[in-house]
Amino acid sequence: MKNIVPTMNKRLNNQTTPEEFQLKQPPSPCITLVKARNEIRQS
């Protein structure tokens, strides 16, 4: 799990869309956590 999150953040920061990201990665609770964290950061 520790290795997955930085990789996800890097991909999201490279402007991979959520749709593209989910095609590359199997669905994971981490995706929801990262999305929620990003939304909190933006608001």
Coordinates of C-alpha atoms in Angstrom, one line a residue:
M1 CA 0.0 0.0 0.0
K2 CA 2.8 2.4 0.9
N3 CA 4.3 2.1 -2.6
I4 CA 0.9 2.5 -4.4
V5 CA 0.0 5.9 -3.1
P6 CA 3.0 7.9 -4.2
T7 CA 2.7 6.3 -7.6
M8 CA -1.0 7.2 -7.8
N9 CA -0.2 10.8 -6.8
K10 CA 2.5 11.0 -9.4
R11 CA 0.2 9.8 -12.1
L12 CA -2.6 12.2 -11.0
N13 CA -0.2 15.0 -11.0
N14 CA 0.8 14.1 -14.5
Q15 CA -2.8 14.9 -15.4
T16 CA -4.0 11.4 -15.9
T17 CA -7.7 11.6 -15.9
P18 CA -9.6 9.4 -13.3
E19 CA -11.0 7.3 -16.2
E20 CA -7.6 6.6 -17.7
F21 CA -6.2 5.9 -14.2
Q22 CA -8.9 3.3 -13.5
L23 CA -8.1 1.6 -16.8
K24 CA -4.4 1.3 -15.8
Q25 CA -5.1 0.3 -12.2
P26 CA -7.6 -2.2 -10.7
P27 CA -10.3 -0.4 -8.6
S28 CA -8.9 0.2 -5.1
P29 CA -10.0 2.0 -1.9
C30 CA -6.8 4.1 -2.4
I31 CA -8.2 5.8 -5.5
T32 CA -11.2 7.0 -3.5
L33 CA -8.9 8.2 -0.7
V34 CA -6.6 10.1 -3.1
K35 CA -9.6 11.7 -4.9
A36 CA -11.1 12.8 -1.6
R37 CA -7.7 14.2 -0.5
N38 CA -7.3 16.1 -3.7
E39 CA -10.9 17.5 -3.5
I40 CA -10.2 18.7 0.1
R41 CA -7.0 20.3 -1.1
Q42 CA -8.7 22.2 -4.0
S43 CA -11.6 23.5 -1.9

